[in-house]
Amino acid sequence: SRLPTINRMVATRHRTLIMDNGGHTIKMGWNTDENPRVIPNSIVKGKNERKRVFVGEELTECTDRSSLFFLLPLEKGYIVNWDVQQQIWERSLKGESQEESRIVLTHPNALVPAVKDESCEILFEMFGFGEVFKSSTAGLIGQCKRQSRVVLVVDSGFSFTHIVPFLDGTIIQKGVVRMDIGGKLLTNQLKEWVSYRELNVVEETFVMNECKEDACFVSLQFDKDAEIARRRGEENTMVREYVLPDFSTRQRGILRTPARTFEEEVQKIRLNIERFSIPEALFNPSNIGINQMGIAECIVHSVNRCPENIREALVQNIYLIGGNCKFANFQQRLLEEVGSLVEWKVSASGDMEGEDPVERGWRAGKRLVNGGSIERRFVTKEEYAEEGEEACARAFLHFHREDVERERRI
C-alpha cells in the first residue's frame, strides 16, 4: 500500500466530512458530530410557490408539500445529473469551510463502475477539499467489519437493493447481486394502486412516500394476512385510514383505525391489503410483474457464488442497511426465508441494534475515519492534479476477482 505523504500526515489532524450520498437523502456530518444531518437529495418545485425552488434541506421551508415536482441527480442509483448534484452539495455545505478538510463520499461506482464519475473533479476543484476517499455505502460496512473476516451486506434503499459479500474488508465481486427494486419503486406502486382504486395521488410523491413509511409493513404470513384483509367489518384488523395532510393543521398524514363517528370533512384514503402487499414486492417481485428473484433468493445466489468454505459464515453475519430495512418485520422475514433456503443457521450481525438503518453507512464511515484504518487510502489534491482519475481508480476500486485468489487468502 502507498505510504502516507507529508500532506496526508498533516491532514489527519484536520476534520473529515462523511457524506453518504443516497438516492433519496444525503447523510452528512463531520467525524466529530454525534449524528448526521439527513438532507433530501433533490431540487424541488412546489405548485403553490412558483417563483422558488427548494434545494436539498430547503424543502423544510416549503409550506405546501402537495404536488411537488422533483429534480433528482440520481437515476437507478447512479449520479447522472452532475449539475443538480453539485447544487445540492453546495447548499448542504453552505457556511462550512472545506479548507484543509477531507471528505469520505459514498458512490455506487465504487461497487459496480457503470457511469462517468465526476465527483473527484467537483470535490477537489469546486469545493477545495484537500483529500478524498470514496467507497460504496456497503463498502464502508465491509471495511468496518474486517475483524469478522466475512460479512454479507444487504443494502436496500431508494433506488435498488444490493447484496454485497466481503472477505477481509474487500468486495467479492463475483458475489455482488443487484435487484432493481427500491423504495422509489414501492412508492410509485402505492401511488398507482391508490389512484386506481380510490383517489388520484399520482402527483403526490412526497405525501405517498410518507404514507408508505407510516402504513406499510412486511407480512410474516402473507396468505393469512390476505385472508384477514378480505373480511368485512371489525373482523378485518388490517384496514386503516390515512388522513392526508392539509399543510395548515397537519404537516404529515395520520394513520388510524377507520372512524365510526361523523366528523368534519377530511381527505383520507383507505388502506387494506396494500399495507403489506407493497413491501412484499421485495420478497416476491413477480407480484408486481417484475421478473427477478426475491431478496432471499438473491442472498442465496450471492452466497453460492462465493468460495464454498465461507458460505456458512456469510449467512451468519448478514448486515442490513437502507430505508427498506425499516419496514416492521423486515429483518425477521428475511432471516426466516434465507434460513428455509440454506442448510445453515442464519443470523443478522449483532452490532446493528439501536442504529437507524438509513444512518448505518454514515456511522461506519465515521468509525473508519476516527479509527484511522483508512488513513492511507485517501487521494490527495496533489495526486489528483498529477494523475487525474487514474489515482482515484487505483485507490478506490478493490475487488477479489478470482475464486482461486480468494481461496488462497482464507
C-alpha positions as semicolon CSV with decimal commas, in nm:
position;residue;x (nm);y (nm);z (nm)
1;S;0,000;0,000;0,000
2;R;0,101;0,358;-0,055
3;L;0,294;0,533;0,220
4;P;0,129;0,846;0,359
5;T;0,265;1,172;0,220
6;I;0,359;1,464;0,443
7;N;0,033;1,633;0,340
8;R;-0,166;1,328;0,441
9;M;0,004;1,310;0,779
10;V;-0,086;1,674;0,843
11;A;-0,444;1,624;0,724
12;T;-0,515;1,362;0,989
13;R;-0,523;1,647;1,240
14;H;-0,798;1,817;1,042
15;R;-1,162;1,722;1,041
16;T;-1,318;1,487;0,789
17;L;-1,665;1,517;0,635
18;I;-1,854;1,190;0,586
19;M;-2,118;1,214;0,312
20;D;-2,334;0,910;0,239
21;N;-2,488;1,025;-0,089
22;G;-2,811;0,826;-0,128
23;G;-3,076;0,848;-0,396
24;H;-3,338;0,978;-0,152
25;T;-3,134;1,152;0,116
26;I;-2,776;1,257;0,188
27;K;-2,645;1,161;0,530
28;M;-2,382;1,425;0,605
29;G;-2,174;1,510;0,908
30;W;-1,820;1,568;1,032
31;N;-1,628;1,294;1,208
32;T;-1,670;1,490;1,532
33;D;-2,052;1,502;1,502
34;E;-2,264;1,263;1,705
35;N;-2,536;1,234;1,438
36;P;-2,557;1,314;1,066
37;R;-2,783;1,567;0,901
38;V;-3,033;1,388;0,677
39;I;-3,083;1,605;0,367
40;P;-3,322;1,546;0,075
41;N;-3,109;1,471;-0,232
42;S;-3,330;1,664;-0,472
43;I;-3,427;2,003;-0,606
44;V;-3,800;2,057;-0,556
45;K;-4,058;2,290;-0,704
46;G;-4,398;2,338;-0,540
47;K;-4,716;2,420;-0,728
48;N;-4,810;2,698;-0,486
49;E;-4,468;2,865;-0,474
50;R;-4,393;2,910;-0,841
51;K;-4,115;3,165;-0,802
52;R;-3,894;2,950;-0,585
53;V;-3,715;2,617;-0,599
54;F;-3,610;2,431;-0,285
55;V;-3,260;2,285;-0,289
56;G;-3,181;1,999;-0,050
57;E;-3,282;2,074;0,307
58;E;-3,459;2,395;0,199
59;L;-3,756;2,160;0,147
60;T;-3,840;2,214;0,516
61;E;-3,922;2,575;0,424
62;C;-4,190;2,465;0,175
63;T;-4,527;2,530;0,339
64;D;-4,736;2,321;0,097
65;R;-4,577;1,990;0,000
66;S;-4,860;1,869;-0,220
67;S;-4,798;1,806;-0,592
68;L;-4,424;1,863;-0,566
69;F;-4,202;1,826;-0,872
70;F;-3,868;1,657;-0,802
71;L;-3,545;1,703;-0,994
72;L;-3,318;1,415;-0,892
73;P;-2,943;1,386;-0,954
74;L;-2,953;1,005;-0,941
75;E;-3,123;0,754;-1,168
76;K;-3,126;0,384;-1,081
77;G;-2,876;0,461;-0,806
78;Y;-2,614;0,641;-1,016
79;I;-2,542;1,014;-1,040
80;V;-2,634;1,116;-1,396
81;N;-2,712;1,486;-1,344
82;W;-2,394;1,633;-1,202
83;D;-2,515;1,995;-1,222
84;V;-2,809;1,913;-0,995
85;Q;-2,588;1,713;-0,756
86;Q;-2,337;1,997;-0,734
87;Q;-2,611;2,247;-0,649
88;I;-2,738;2,024;-0,367
89;W;-2,386;1,974;-0,230
90;E;-2,323;2,350;-0,245
91;R;-2,639;2,422;-0,047
92;S;-2,562;2,147;0,204
93;L;-2,208;2,277;0,262
94;K;-2,311;2,643;0,279
95;G;-2,132;2,810;0,568
96;E;-1,891;2,519;0,612
97;S;-1,520;2,565;0,546
98;Q;-1,362;2,293;0,331
99;E;-1,010;2,434;0,357
100;E;-0,769;2,176;0,496
101;S;-1,059;1,930;0,528
102;R;-1,105;1,580;0,391
103;I;-1,416;1,403;0,268
104;V;-1,542;1,045;0,266
105;L;-1,802;1,010;-0,012
106;T;-2,019;0,709;-0,091
107;H;-2,072;0,639;-0,459
108;P;-2,213;0,319;-0,619
109;N;-1,945;0,340;-0,891
110;A;-1,707;0,210;-0,625
111;L;-1,919;-0,106;-0,618
112;V;-2,011;-0,152;-0,985
113;P;-1,835;0,101;-1,213
114;A;-2,107;0,190;-1,464
115;V;-2,120;0,562;-1,541
116;K;-1,887;0,858;-1,579
117;D;-1,777;0,976;-1,235
118;E;-1,711;1,349;-1,194
119;S;-1,711;1,351;-0,814
120;C;-1,334;1,388;-0,763
121;E;-1,317;1,681;-1,003
122;I;-1,603;1,857;-0,821
123;L;-1,474;1,783;-0,470
124;F;-1,115;1,888;-0,540
125;E;-1,162;2,174;-0,785
126;M;-1,503;2,321;-0,695
127;F;-1,508;2,265;-0,319
128;G;-1,136;2,263;-0,245
129;F;-1,114;1,951;-0,028
130;G;-0,755;1,850;0,040
131;E;-0,817;1,474;0,031
132;V;-1,092;1,241;-0,089
133;F;-1,185;0,883;-0,006
134;K;-1,465;0,710;-0,199
135;S;-1,647;0,386;-0,130
136;S;-1,987;0,232;-0,181
137;T;-2,206;0,251;0,130
138;A;-2,181;-0,127;0,159
139;G;-1,804;-0,091;0,127
140;L;-1,788;0,123;0,441
141;I;-1,968;-0,153;0,632
142;G;-1,742;-0,422;0,485
143;Q;-1,425;-0,239;0,588
144;C;-1,570;-0,159;0,930
145;K;-1,638;-0,531;0,985
146;R;-1,294;-0,656;0,882
147;Q;-1,241;-0,820;1,219
148;S;-1,525;-1,060;1,134
149;R;-1,332;-1,174;0,821
150;V;-1,658;-1,213;0,626
151;V;-1,983;-1,014;0,618
152;L;-2,280;-1,008;0,380
153;V;-2,420;-0,657;0,340
154;V;-2,781;-0,617;0,225
155;D;-2,831;-0,257;0,109
156;S;-3,199;-0,196;0,030
157;G;-3,255;0,173;-0,032
158;F;-3,433;0,419;-0,258
159;S;-3,306;0,307;-0,599
160;F;-3,206;-0,058;-0,569
161;T;-3,123;-0,349;-0,344
162;H;-2,762;-0,473;-0,347
163;I;-2,630;-0,794;-0,193
164;V;-2,256;-0,750;-0,134
165;P;-2,028;-1,016;0,022
166;F;-1,696;-0,912;0,177
167;L;-1,381;-1,101;0,271
168;D;-1,128;-0,918;0,488
169;G;-1,292;-0,585;0,404
170;T;-1,273;-0,637;0,028
171;I;-1,566;-0,697;-0,207
172;I;-1,605;-1,044;-0,355
173;Q;-1,707;-0,906;-0,693
174;K;-1,844;-1,230;-0,832
175;G;-2,096;-1,245;-0,547
176;V;-2,243;-0,895;-0,595
177;V;-2,614;-0,916;-0,685
178;R;-2,846;-0,627;-0,769
179;M;-3,226;-0,615;-0,752
180;D;-3,394;-0,328;-0,936
181;I;-3,638;-0,279;-0,651
182;G;-3,605;0,004;-0,401
183;G;-3,815;0,249;-0,207
184;K;-3,888;0,468;-0,510
185;L;-4,048;0,179;-0,700
186;L;-4,255;0,081;-0,394
187;T;-4,383;0,437;-0,352
188;N;-4,475;0,454;-0,721
189;Q;-4,659;0,123;-0,692
190;L;-4,857;0,250;-0,393
191;K;-4,947;0,569;-0,584
192;E;-5,068;0,362;-0,879
193;W;-5,285;0,129;-0,671
194;V;-5,444;0,405;-0,461
195;S;-5,506;0,618;-0,772
196;Y;-5,676;0,327;-0,949
197;R;-5,893;0,223;-0,655
198;E;-5,977;0,542;-0,471
199;L;-5,818;0,885;-0,514
200;N;-5,583;1,029;-0,776
201;V;-5,250;1,068;-0,595
202;V;-5,020;1,030;-0,898
203;E;-4,865;1,372;-0,836
204;E;-4,838;1,326;-0,459
205;T;-4,500;1,152;-0,446
206;F;-4,388;1,320;-0,124
207;V;-4,712;1,253;0,065
208;M;-4,743;0,894;-0,056
209;N;-4,382;0,819;0,034
210;E;-4,463;0,924;0,390
211;C;-4,782;0,717;0,372
212;K;-4,575;0,413;0,275
213;E;-4,338;0,472;0,567
214;D;-4,625;0,517;0,815
215;A;-4,866;0,245;0,699
216;C;-4,675;-0,042;0,537
217;F;-4,518;-0,347;0,699
218;V;-4,371;-0,680;0,593
219;S;-4,609;-0,971;0,642
220;L;-4,478;-1,278;0,824
221;Q;-4,773;-1,488;0,697
222;F;-4,885;-1,334;0,369
223;D;-5,170;-1,574;0,288
224;K;-5,315;-1,546;0,639
225;D;-5,294;-1,166;0,637
226;A;-5,453;-1,155;0,291
227;E;-5,743;-1,364;0,421
228;I;-5,791;-1,122;0,713
229;A;-5,786;-0,829;0,470
230;R;-6,077;-0,986;0,279
231;R;-6,300;-0,991;0,586
232;R;-6,570;-0,733;0,647
233;G;-6,632;-0,505;0,941
234;E;-6,445;-0,541;1,269
235;E;-6,307;-0,882;1,168
236;N;-6,074;-0,702;0,928
237;T;-5,792;-0,591;1,158
238;M;-5,571;-0,486;0,866
239;V;-5,771;-0,192;0,734
240;R;-5,660;0,160;0,825
241;E;-5,739;0,514;0,720
242;Y;-5,462;0,752;0,626
243;V;-5,576;1,110;0,685
244;L;-5,386;1,319;0,433
245;P;-5,201;1,633;0,548
246;D;-5,369;1,967;0,480
247;F;-5,041;2,161;0,537
248;S;-5,209;2,402;0,775
249;T;-5,309;2,196;1,080
250;R;-5,131;1,873;0,972
251;Q;-4,790;1,866;0,805
252;R;-4,785;1,485;0,788
253;G;-5,059;1,229;0,741
254;I;-5,214;1,035;1,028
255;L;-5,264;0,657;1,027
256;R;-5,568;0,547;1,226
257;T;-5,834;0,281;1,255
258;P;-6,142;0,373;1,049
259;A;-6,354;0,638;1,220
260;R;-6,702;0,518;1,317
261;T;-6,845;0,857;1,409
262;F;-6,929;1,155;1,192
263;E;-6,653;1,413;1,174
264;E;-6,568;1,725;0,984
265;E;-6,470;1,661;0,626
266;V;-6,110;1,540;0,597
267;Q;-5,937;1,396;0,294
268;K;-5,836;1,039;0,359
269;I;-5,755;0,715;0,182
270;R;-5,842;0,362;0,287
271;L;-5,553;0,117;0,307
272;N;-5,608;-0,254;0,339
273;I;-5,411;-0,524;0,158
274;E;-5,180;-0,253;0,019
275;R;-5,023;-0,219;0,363
276;F;-4,830;-0,545;0,328
277;S;-4,856;-0,610;-0,047
278;I;-4,626;-0,314;-0,125
279;P;-4,323;-0,438;0,078
280;E;-4,399;-0,793;-0,041
281;A;-4,253;-0,691;-0,378
282;L;-3,908;-0,708;-0,216
283;F;-3,962;-1,078;-0,145
284;N;-4,177;-1,165;-0,450
285;P;-4,112;-0,918;-0,735
286;S;-4,330;-1,124;-0,970
287;N;-4,632;-1,000;-0,771
288;I;-4,593;-0,664;-0,944
289;G;-4,478;-0,802;-1,278
290;I;-4,101;-0,784;-1,228
291;N;-3,916;-1,093;-1,348
292;Q;-3,641;-1,105;-1,085
293;M;-3,550;-1,313;-0,784
294;G;-3,676;-1,201;-0,444
295;I;-3,434;-1,066;-0,187
296;A;-3,392;-1,401;-0,005
297;E;-3,315;-1,584;-0,332
298;C;-3,070;-1,306;-0,424
299;I;-2,886;-1,359;-0,097
300;V;-2,858;-1,734;-0,156
301;H;-2,748;-1,674;-0,517
302;S;-2,480;-1,432;-0,394
303;V;-2,355;-1,672;-0,127
304;N;-2,338;-1,962;-0,374
305;R;-2,109;-1,757;-0,599
306;C;-1,860;-1,714;-0,314
307;P;-1,592;-1,963;-0,204
308;E;-1,757;-2,269;-0,052
309;N;-1,568;-2,252;0,275
310;I;-1,700;-1,906;0,370
311;R;-2,067;-1,951;0,273
312;E;-2,184;-2,056;0,618
313;A;-2,004;-1,763;0,780
314;L;-2,163;-1,520;0,533
315;V;-2,522;-1,616;0,616
316;Q;-2,437;-1,594;0,985
317;N;-2,323;-1,232;0,956
318;I;-2,587;-1,051;0,749
319;Y;-2,575;-0,673;0,786
320;L;-2,881;-0,469;0,684
321;I;-2,870;-0,107;0,567
322;G;-3,107;0,122;0,379
323;G;-3,454;0,264;0,429
324;N;-3,647;-0,050;0,330
325;C;-3,496;-0,228;0,631
326;K;-3,712;-0,001;0,849
327;F;-4,032;-0,180;0,748
328;A;-4,173;-0,363;1,051
329;N;-4,086;-0,737;1,041
330;F;-3,836;-0,692;0,754
331;Q;-3,538;-0,848;0,933
332;Q;-3,737;-1,139;1,078
333;R;-3,897;-1,229;0,743
334;L;-3,564;-1,203;0,561
335;L;-3,379;-1,431;0,803
336;E;-3,664;-1,684;0,803
337;E;-3,676;-1,702;0,422
338;V;-3,299;-1,730;0,382
339;G;-3,297;-1,995;0,656
340;S;-3,550;-2,202;0,464
341;L;-3,322;-2,198;0,157
342;V;-2,987;-2,293;0,313
343;E;-2,866;-2,575;0,536
344;W;-2,702;-2,350;0,796
345;K;-2,824;-2,134;1,079
346;V;-2,887;-1,777;0,958
347;S;-2,835;-1,467;1,171
348;A;-2,802;-1,090;1,146
349;S;-2,492;-0,903;1,253
350;G;-2,503;-0,839;1,625
351;D;-2,391;-0,476;1,624
352;M;-2,687;-0,320;1,439
353;E;-2,905;-0,274;1,747
354;G;-3,024;0,079;1,812
355;E;-2,895;0,226;1,487
356;D;-3,121;0,366;1,217
357;P;-3,059;0,150;0,905
358;V;-3,052;0,471;0,698
359;E;-2,761;0,607;0,904
360;R;-2,554;0,287;0,937
361;G;-2,335;0,369;0,637
362;W;-2,252;0,714;0,771
363;R;-2,173;0,577;1,116
364;A;-1,945;0,312;0,964
365;G;-1,761;0,588;0,775
366;K;-1,719;0,786;1,095
367;R;-1,578;0,481;1,277
368;L;-1,333;0,415;0,994
369;V;-1,209;0,775;0,997
370;N;-1,177;0,803;1,373
371;G;-1,016;0,460;1,398
372;G;-0,753;0,552;1,139
373;S;-0,799;0,232;0,936
374;I;-0,844;0,413;0,601
375;E;-0,576;0,674;0,667
376;R;-0,359;0,564;0,374
377;R;-0,649;0,522;0,134
378;F;-0,721;0,893;0,075
379;V;-0,622;1,054;-0,255
380;T;-0,467;1,398;-0,212
381;K;-0,537;1,702;-0,427
382;E;-0,176;1,689;-0,547
383;E;-0,206;1,325;-0,654
384;Y;-0,528;1,401;-0,840
385;A;-0,369;1,701;-1,015
386;E;-0,081;1,479;-1,126
387;E;-0,264;1,159;-1,227
388;G;-0,633;1,251;-1,255
389;E;-0,895;0,975;-1,238
390;E;-0,626;0,704;-1,252
391;A;-0,526;0,793;-0,897
392;C;-0,888;0,752;-0,783
393;A;-0,942;0,422;-0,967
394;R;-0,625;0,276;-0,818
395;A;-0,714;0,388;-0,467
396;F;-1,085;0,308;-0,454
397;L;-1,161;0,011;-0,682
398;H;-1,059;-0,301;-0,492
399;F;-1,217;-0,641;-0,564
400;H;-1,140;-1,008;-0,508
401;R;-1,166;-1,110;-0,873
402;E;-1,085;-1,481;-0,888
403;D;-1,205;-1,769;-0,673
404;V;-0,851;-1,909;-0,668
405;E;-0,715;-1,585;-0,528
406;R;-0,988;-1,576;-0,264
407;E;-0,929;-1,936;-0,158
408;R;-0,560;-1,859;-0,119
409;R;-0,634;-1,572;0,120
410;I;-0,852;-1,773;0,360
